[in-house]
Structures are given as C-alpha cells and as structure tokens.
Coordinates of C-alpha atoms in Angstrom, one line a residue:
M173 CA 14.6 11.4 10.9
I174 CA 11.9 10.0 8.7
E175 CA 8.8 8.8 10.5
H176 CA 7.3 5.7 9.0
P177 CA 3.5 5.6 8.7
P178 CA 1.6 3.7 11.3
L179 CA 1.3 0.0 10.7
P180 CA -2.1 -1.7 10.5
A181 CA -3.7 -2.5 13.9
Y182 CA -2.9 -6.1 14.9
D183 CA -3.2 -8.6 17.7
S184 CA 0.3 -8.8 19.2
T185 CA -0.5 -12.2 20.7
D186 CA -1.3 -13.7 17.3
E187 CA 1.8 -15.3 15.9
V188 CA 0.7 -15.1 12.3
E189 CA -0.6 -11.5 12.4
S190 CA 2.5 -10.4 14.2
A191 CA 4.8 -12.0 11.6
I192 CA 2.9 -10.3 8.8
V193 CA 3.1 -6.9 10.3
S194 CA 6.8 -7.4 11.3
R195 CA 7.5 -8.3 7.6
L196 CA 5.8 -5.0 6.5
A197 CA 7.8 -3.0 9.0
G198 CA 11.0 -4.7 7.9
N199 CA 10.4 -4.0 4.2
W200 CA 9.8 -0.3 4.8
A201 CA 12.8 0.0 7.1
N202 CA 15.0 -1.7 4.6
R203 CA 14.4 1.1 2.1
A204 CA 15.7 3.7 4.5
T205 CA 18.4 1.8 6.4
V206 CA 20.6 -1.2 6.1
K207 CA 18.9 -4.6 5.4
K208 CA 17.8 -6.4 8.5
P209 CA 16.6 -10.0 8.9
E210 CA 12.9 -10.4 8.1
P211 CA 10.5 -12.7 9.9
D212 CA 10.1 -15.9 7.9
L213 CA 6.4 -16.3 6.9
D214 CA 7.4 -19.5 5.3
D215 CA 7.6 -21.2 8.7
L216 CA 3.9 -20.4 9.2
F217 CA 2.8 -21.9 5.9
D218 CA 0.7 -25.1 6.3
H219 CA 0.8 -27.3 3.2
V220 CA -2.3 -29.2 4.3
K221 CA -4.6 -26.1 4.4
H222 CA -6.5 -24.8 1.4
D223 CA -5.3 -21.6 -0.1
Y224 CA -8.8 -20.4 -1.0
P225 CA -12.3 -21.5 0.0
E226 CA -13.8 -23.9 -2.5
A227 CA -17.2 -22.5 -1.7
L228 CA -16.2 -19.2 -3.4
I229 CA -15.3 -21.0 -6.7
P230 CA -18.3 -20.3 -8.8
F231 CA -18.2 -23.7 -10.5
A232 CA -17.3 -25.7 -7.4
E233 CA -20.4 -27.8 -7.6
H234 CA -20.2 -28.5 -11.4
E235 CA -19.6 -32.1 -12.5
T236 CA -16.6 -31.0 -14.6
Y237 CA -14.8 -29.5 -11.7
R238 CA -15.8 -32.3 -9.3
A239 CA -14.3 -34.8 -11.7
L240 CA -10.9 -33.2 -11.7
P241 CA -8.1 -34.8 -9.7
E242 CA -7.4 -33.2 -6.3
S243 CA -4.0 -32.0 -7.5
T244 CA -5.7 -29.9 -10.2
R245 CA -8.3 -28.6 -7.8
A246 CA -5.5 -27.6 -5.4
R247 CA -3.9 -25.6 -8.2
I248 CA -7.2 -23.9 -9.0
R249 CA -7.7 -23.0 -5.4
A250 CA -4.2 -21.5 -5.3
W251 CA -5.1 -19.5 -8.4
G252 CA -8.2 -18.4 -6.7
W253 CA -6.2 -16.9 -3.9
I254 CA -3.7 -15.3 -6.3
S255 CA -6.6 -13.7 -8.2
F256 CA -8.3 -12.6 -5.0
N257 CA -5.1 -10.8 -4.0
K258 CA -4.6 -9.3 -7.5
N259 CA -8.2 -8.0 -7.5
V260 CA -7.6 -6.3 -4.1
M261 CA -4.3 -4.8 -5.3
D262 CA -5.9 -3.7 -8.6
V263 CA -8.7 -2.0 -6.8
E264 CA -6.4 -0.3 -4.3
Q265 CA -4.0 1.0 -7.0
H266 CA -6.3 1.8 -9.8
V267 CA -9.6 2.7 -8.1
V268 CA -9.2 3.7 -4.5
N269 CA -5.9 5.7 -4.5
P270 CA -6.8 7.8 -7.6
G271 CA -10.1 8.7 -6.0
F272 CA -8.4 9.6 -2.7
S273 CA -5.8 11.6 -4.6
L274 CA -8.6 13.7 -6.1
L275 CA -9.9 14.4 -2.6
A276 CA -6.5 15.2 -1.2
Q277 CA -6.0 17.7 -4.0
D278 CA -9.5 19.1 -3.2
A279 CA -10.4 18.5 -6.9
F280 CA -14.1 19.1 -6.0
D281 CA -13.5 22.5 -4.5
T282 CA -15.0 21.7 -1.1
G283 CA -12.6 23.8 0.9
M284 CA -11.4 20.7 2.8
G285 CA -9.3 21.6 5.8
D286 CA -6.1 20.0 7.1
T287 CA -7.8 17.4 9.2
L288 CA -9.6 15.8 6.4
A289 CA -6.7 16.2 4.0
I290 CA -4.5 14.4 6.4
A291 CA -7.0 11.6 7.0
V292 CA -7.4 11.0 3.3
T293 CA -3.6 11.0 2.7
Q294 CA -3.1 8.6 5.6
A295 CA -5.7 6.3 4.0
M296 CA -3.7 6.4 0.8
V297 CA -0.6 5.3 2.8
D298 CA -2.6 2.5 4.3
E299 CA -3.6 1.3 0.8
Q300 CA 0.0 0.9 -0.1
Y301 CA 0.5 -1.3 3.0
H302 CA -2.5 -3.3 1.9
T303 CA -1.0 -3.8 -1.5
L304 CA 2.2 -5.0 0.0
M305 CA 0.4 -7.4 2.4
H306 CA -1.5 -9.1 -0.4
L307 CA 1.6 -9.2 -2.6
N308 CA 3.5 -10.9 0.2
A309 CA 0.7 -13.4 0.6
S310 CA 0.7 -14.3 -3.1
A311 CA 4.5 -14.5 -3.2
L312 CA 4.4 -16.9 -0.2
T313 CA 1.9 -19.1 -1.9
R314 CA 3.9 -19.3 -5.1
R315 CA 7.1 -19.9 -3.2
Q316 CA 5.7 -22.6 -0.9
R317 CA 3.6 -24.4 -3.5
G318 CA 6.4 -24.3 -6.1
W319 CA 3.9 -23.0 -8.7
A320 CA 4.6 -20.0 -10.9
M321 CA 1.1 -18.5 -11.2
P322 CA 2.3 -15.0 -12.0
D323 CA -0.1 -12.1 -11.5
R324 CA 0.7 -10.9 -15.0
A325 CA -1.0 -14.0 -16.4
L326 CA -4.3 -12.7 -15.2
P327 CA -6.3 -9.8 -16.7
F328 CA -7.0 -6.6 -14.8
S329 CA -9.9 -7.2 -12.4
A330 CA -13.4 -6.8 -13.8
V331 CA -13.9 -3.7 -11.6
V332 CA -10.9 -1.9 -13.0
R333 CA -11.9 -2.8 -16.6
K334 CA -15.4 -1.5 -16.0
Q335 CA -14.2 1.7 -14.3
R336 CA -11.8 2.4 -17.2
A337 CA -14.6 1.9 -19.7
T338 CA -16.8 4.3 -17.7
Q339 CA -14.0 6.9 -17.6
L340 CA -13.7 6.8 -21.3
E341 CA -17.4 7.4 -21.7
A342 CA -17.3 10.6 -19.5
S343 CA -18.1 13.8 -21.3
N344 CA -15.4 15.9 -19.6
P345 CA -12.7 15.7 -16.8
S346 CA -15.2 16.9 -14.2
D347 CA -17.6 14.0 -15.0
A348 CA -14.7 11.6 -15.0
A349 CA -13.7 12.8 -11.6
L350 CA -17.2 12.3 -10.2
S351 CA -17.2 8.8 -11.6
A352 CA -13.9 8.0 -10.0
L353 CA -15.1 9.3 -6.7
A354 CA -18.2 7.2 -6.9
Y355 CA -16.1 4.0 -7.5
T356 CA -13.8 4.9 -4.7
T357 CA -16.8 5.4 -2.4
V358 CA -18.2 2.0 -3.3
A359 CA -14.9 0.3 -2.9
E360 CA -14.0 1.7 0.5
I361 CA -17.5 1.4 2.1
S362 CA -18.1 -2.1 0.8
I363 CA -14.7 -3.8 0.5
T364 CA -15.1 -5.3 4.0
S365 CA -17.9 -7.5 2.5
Y366 CA -15.4 -8.7 -0.1
L367 CA -12.7 -9.4 2.4
D368 CA -15.2 -11.2 4.6
L369 CA -15.5 -13.8 1.8
I370 CA -12.3 -15.5 2.9
E371 CA -13.8 -17.7 5.6
D372 CA -12.2 -17.7 9.0
N373 CA -12.0 -21.4 9.5
D374 CA -9.4 -24.1 10.0
M375 CA -9.5 -25.2 6.4
I376 CA -7.9 -22.0 5.1
Q377 CA -4.2 -21.1 5.1
P378 CA -3.6 -19.1 8.4
V379 CA -1.4 -16.5 6.7
N380 CA -4.2 -15.9 4.1
R381 CA -6.8 -15.5 6.9
A382 CA -4.5 -13.2 8.9
T383 CA -3.8 -11.0 5.8
V384 CA -7.5 -10.5 5.3
K385 CA -8.2 -9.7 8.9
L386 CA -5.4 -7.1 9.1
H387 CA -6.7 -5.4 5.9
N388 CA -10.2 -5.5 7.1
R389 CA -9.5 -3.7 10.3
D390 CA -8.1 -0.7 8.4
E391 CA -11.1 -0.7 6.0
Y392 CA -13.6 -0.2 8.7
C393 CA -11.9 3.1 9.4
H394 CA -11.6 4.0 5.7
A395 CA -15.3 3.4 5.3
S396 CA -16.1 6.2 7.7
I397 CA -13.6 8.5 5.9
A398 CA -15.1 7.7 2.5
D399 CA -18.6 8.1 3.8
E400 CA -17.8 11.6 5.3
M401 CA -16.0 12.8 2.2
A402 CA -18.7 11.6 -0.2
A403 CA -21.3 13.5 1.9
I404 CA -19.1 16.7 1.8
V405 CA -18.6 16.5 -1.9
F406 CA -22.3 15.6 -2.6
G407 CA -23.4 18.7 -0.6
S408 CA -21.4 20.9 -2.9
L409 CA -22.8 19.5 -6.2
D410 CA -25.6 20.9 -8.3
A411 CA -28.5 18.7 -9.3
S412 CA -26.9 17.5 -12.6
D413 CA -23.6 16.5 -10.9
R414 CA -25.5 14.8 -8.1
R415 CA -27.3 12.7 -10.7
L416 CA -23.9 11.7 -12.2
F417 CA -22.5 10.8 -8.8
L418 CA -25.6 8.6 -7.9
D419 CA -25.3 6.9 -11.3
G420 CA -21.7 6.3 -10.6
L421 CA -22.5 4.6 -7.3
A422 CA -25.0 2.3 -9.0
D423 CA -22.5 1.5 -11.7
G424 CA -19.8 0.8 -9.1
M425 CA -22.1 -1.5 -7.1
E426 CA -22.9 -3.5 -10.2
A427 CA -19.2 -3.7 -11.1
F428 CA -18.1 -4.8 -7.6
S429 CA -20.8 -7.4 -7.2
G430 CA -20.2 -9.4 -10.4
T431 CA -18.2 -12.6 -10.5
D432 CA -15.2 -12.2 -12.8
F433 CA -15.6 -15.1 -15.2
S434 CA -12.9 -13.7 -17.5
T435 CA -10.3 -14.3 -14.8
W436 CA -11.7 -17.8 -14.1
S437 CA -11.6 -18.5 -17.8
T438 CA -7.9 -17.5 -17.9
I439 CA -7.1 -19.7 -14.9
L440 CA -8.9 -22.8 -16.3
R441 CA -7.3 -22.3 -19.7
A442 CA -3.8 -22.1 -18.1
E443 CA -4.5 -25.3 -16.2
N444 CA -5.8 -27.1 -19.4
V445 CA -9.0 -28.0 -17.7
P446 CA -11.0 -30.1 -20.3
D447 CA -14.4 -28.7 -21.4
F448 CA -14.1 -25.6 -19.1
E449 CA -15.9 -23.4 -21.6
R450 CA -19.1 -25.5 -21.2
M451 CA -18.7 -25.5 -17.5
L452 CA -18.5 -21.7 -17.3
S453 CA -21.4 -21.4 -19.7
D454 CA -23.5 -23.7 -17.6
V455 CA -22.7 -21.6 -14.4
I456 CA -23.4 -18.3 -16.1
A457 CA -26.7 -19.6 -17.6
D458 CA -27.7 -20.9 -14.2
G459 CA -27.3 -17.4 -12.7
S460 CA -27.2 -18.6 -9.1
R461 CA -23.5 -17.6 -8.8
K462 CA -23.7 -14.4 -10.8
H463 CA -22.9 -12.1 -7.8
M464 CA -20.3 -12.4 -5.0
V465 CA -20.5 -9.1 -3.0
Q466 CA -24.1 -8.2 -2.3
D467 CA -23.9 -6.4 1.1
Y468 CA -24.2 -2.8 0.2
S469 CA -25.8 -1.7 3.5
G470 CA -23.1 0.8 4.0
I471 CA -23.8 2.5 0.6
R472 CA -27.5 2.4 1.5
S473 CA -26.8 4.1 4.8
L474 CA -24.9 6.8 2.9
C475 CA -27.7 7.3 0.5
R476 CA -30.2 7.5 3.4
K477 CA -28.0 10.1 5.0
L478 CA -28.0 12.1 1.8
D479 CA -31.8 11.6 1.5
V480 CA -31.4 9.9 -1.9
E481 CA -32.1 6.3 -1.0
D482 CA -35.0 6.2 -3.5
E483 CA -33.3 8.2 -6.2
I484 CA -30.3 6.0 -6.9
G485 CA -32.3 3.7 -9.2
I486 CA -31.5 0.3 -7.7
A487 CA -33.6 -2.3 -5.8
W488 CA -32.1 -2.5 -2.3
S489 CA -32.1 -6.0 -0.9

C-alpha cells in the first residue's frame, strides 16, 4: 500500500481551508485509485471579493490606472493574483526544489544523515503540494471569472530569470551549486514575507487567503530546515566558497525584493491599457515602489548565527 505524504496543516473548522486540503487529497488519491468526487471550490468563490490587493499593484495610485474603468481594474487584479501564483510556482519548481535536491543528494559532501535527508525530501514533497494549491487557485479564478489569463502568457518570474543568469555566470558546477543553495536559502527563509503580502481582510477572495495561509504554515517549518542546512554546509566550506555563498545570499535577496515590472508590462499590454509604458516609467522613476519583500530578518539571523552579519556586504534595515 502506498502511503501518501502528509497534507499541509490546516484548521478543520475552517470551511475554505478544509475544502482546499480535501481537494489536494482527492487529486493525489485519484492518481492511485479510481476517480472520486472532489470538493467543489467553486461554491466558495465570492464574485464580489477582490482577487488581489490593489495596494500591492505598484501603479495603483497612478492617474492612468485610477482613470481605468472598474471592469479593467478587476481584470488587472485577477492578473495580479494569477502572476502571484505563477511566481510562487516558478520559485518552488525552479529555485527551491533544485536546491533541496542538491542537499538530498549530499552534493556538498557534508555527510548528512538520514534524519536531515528525510526532512529535506519531505520538504520537496511539500513544495509539490504548494504548487498544486496555487495552480488550483489560479484555475478557480479563471473558471469563475470566465477570463482566460493563461500562465504561459506571463514570463518566468524575475527571480527565476535572475537566478538562471547567475547560474550561467558561474565558473564551474561547484560554484553554480553554491549559488543555487544560496537562492534556495533566501527563498525558504523569506518566502513567508512574500506570502504575507496577501492581506487577510474581507476584501480579498476567501480561497486566495486560505491558500496563502496553508502554504505559509508549511514554510515556517521549511525556514528552520533551510536555516539548519545552510549552517551545516557553510561550516564545511573553505574561505573562498564561503564568500561565494554569501555573495549568493546578497544576490538572492536583491532578486526576491524587486518588483517584477516585466510581468506587469506583459499584463498591461495584454489588457490594452492606454499609455501604460509612461505609467510604468513614472512608477520606476519614482522609486517608492521598487521593492516588495523587504523583511530579511530571518536571513540576518542566519548570518548572525554564522558570525558573518557584517561580511555579507548589504545594509540591513
């Protein structure tokens, strides 16, 4: 008998969270046994609620956006949620799991025992669940709103594009692996700050809020795993490789904190928003919305534990 991995922790008294987790369980069971009825998330969709917080749209206060009809702004908010989910899925699949895979294979020759190897592998399974959760949430939005908004219309997230460029610049596979681990470490220790950006208020779609809450609960556990593994690997590195890892952390923090204007540009072009190029140029020039995720206290704590807080080369705030 095949045992299925544990589902994310959830509040069994919360109707929305229970439905999401039941949907996940049903999807996994359907691959191993006969198809069973799945809980209908569509019944929980509230057409009055916003799909994405307008406060997180970097140009929300710009006159061009404010002059748009509400129907267009609603579509842009839906795109915002679709792109948020895609960014999460891109990071899980192309940044986090490759780094965890390196750890599971003991690519850094730390002599990792069974306990840590199992913890890392379990985290990789969790990430697959998270991808499915966000995919379900986007599919629900498309289905209920009746808008296509395919993920493939959007570019890879800025983080993935930046990491791939960094990988190409690596001098050898060992350096590339250290860079990959650094990005994974930043992602897993700080992703809770990104997930927290979806405000827990009555304006936001309940399924969207519940999806983020469920994901966030797992990530607090993953953060401790990533922290411990980074410390173990760091302790085994020589001075040169330690420098590469610290540079990778700084590079990763810069990548994760930036607003992805390329994605917003793609969205606005798809929606035929007039004069959107000038609007984005104004926002970029203003600089006040340049960064989204800025809480790197977890990374700072890791660097403090490694006694390299002042060596990483960034100004902590």
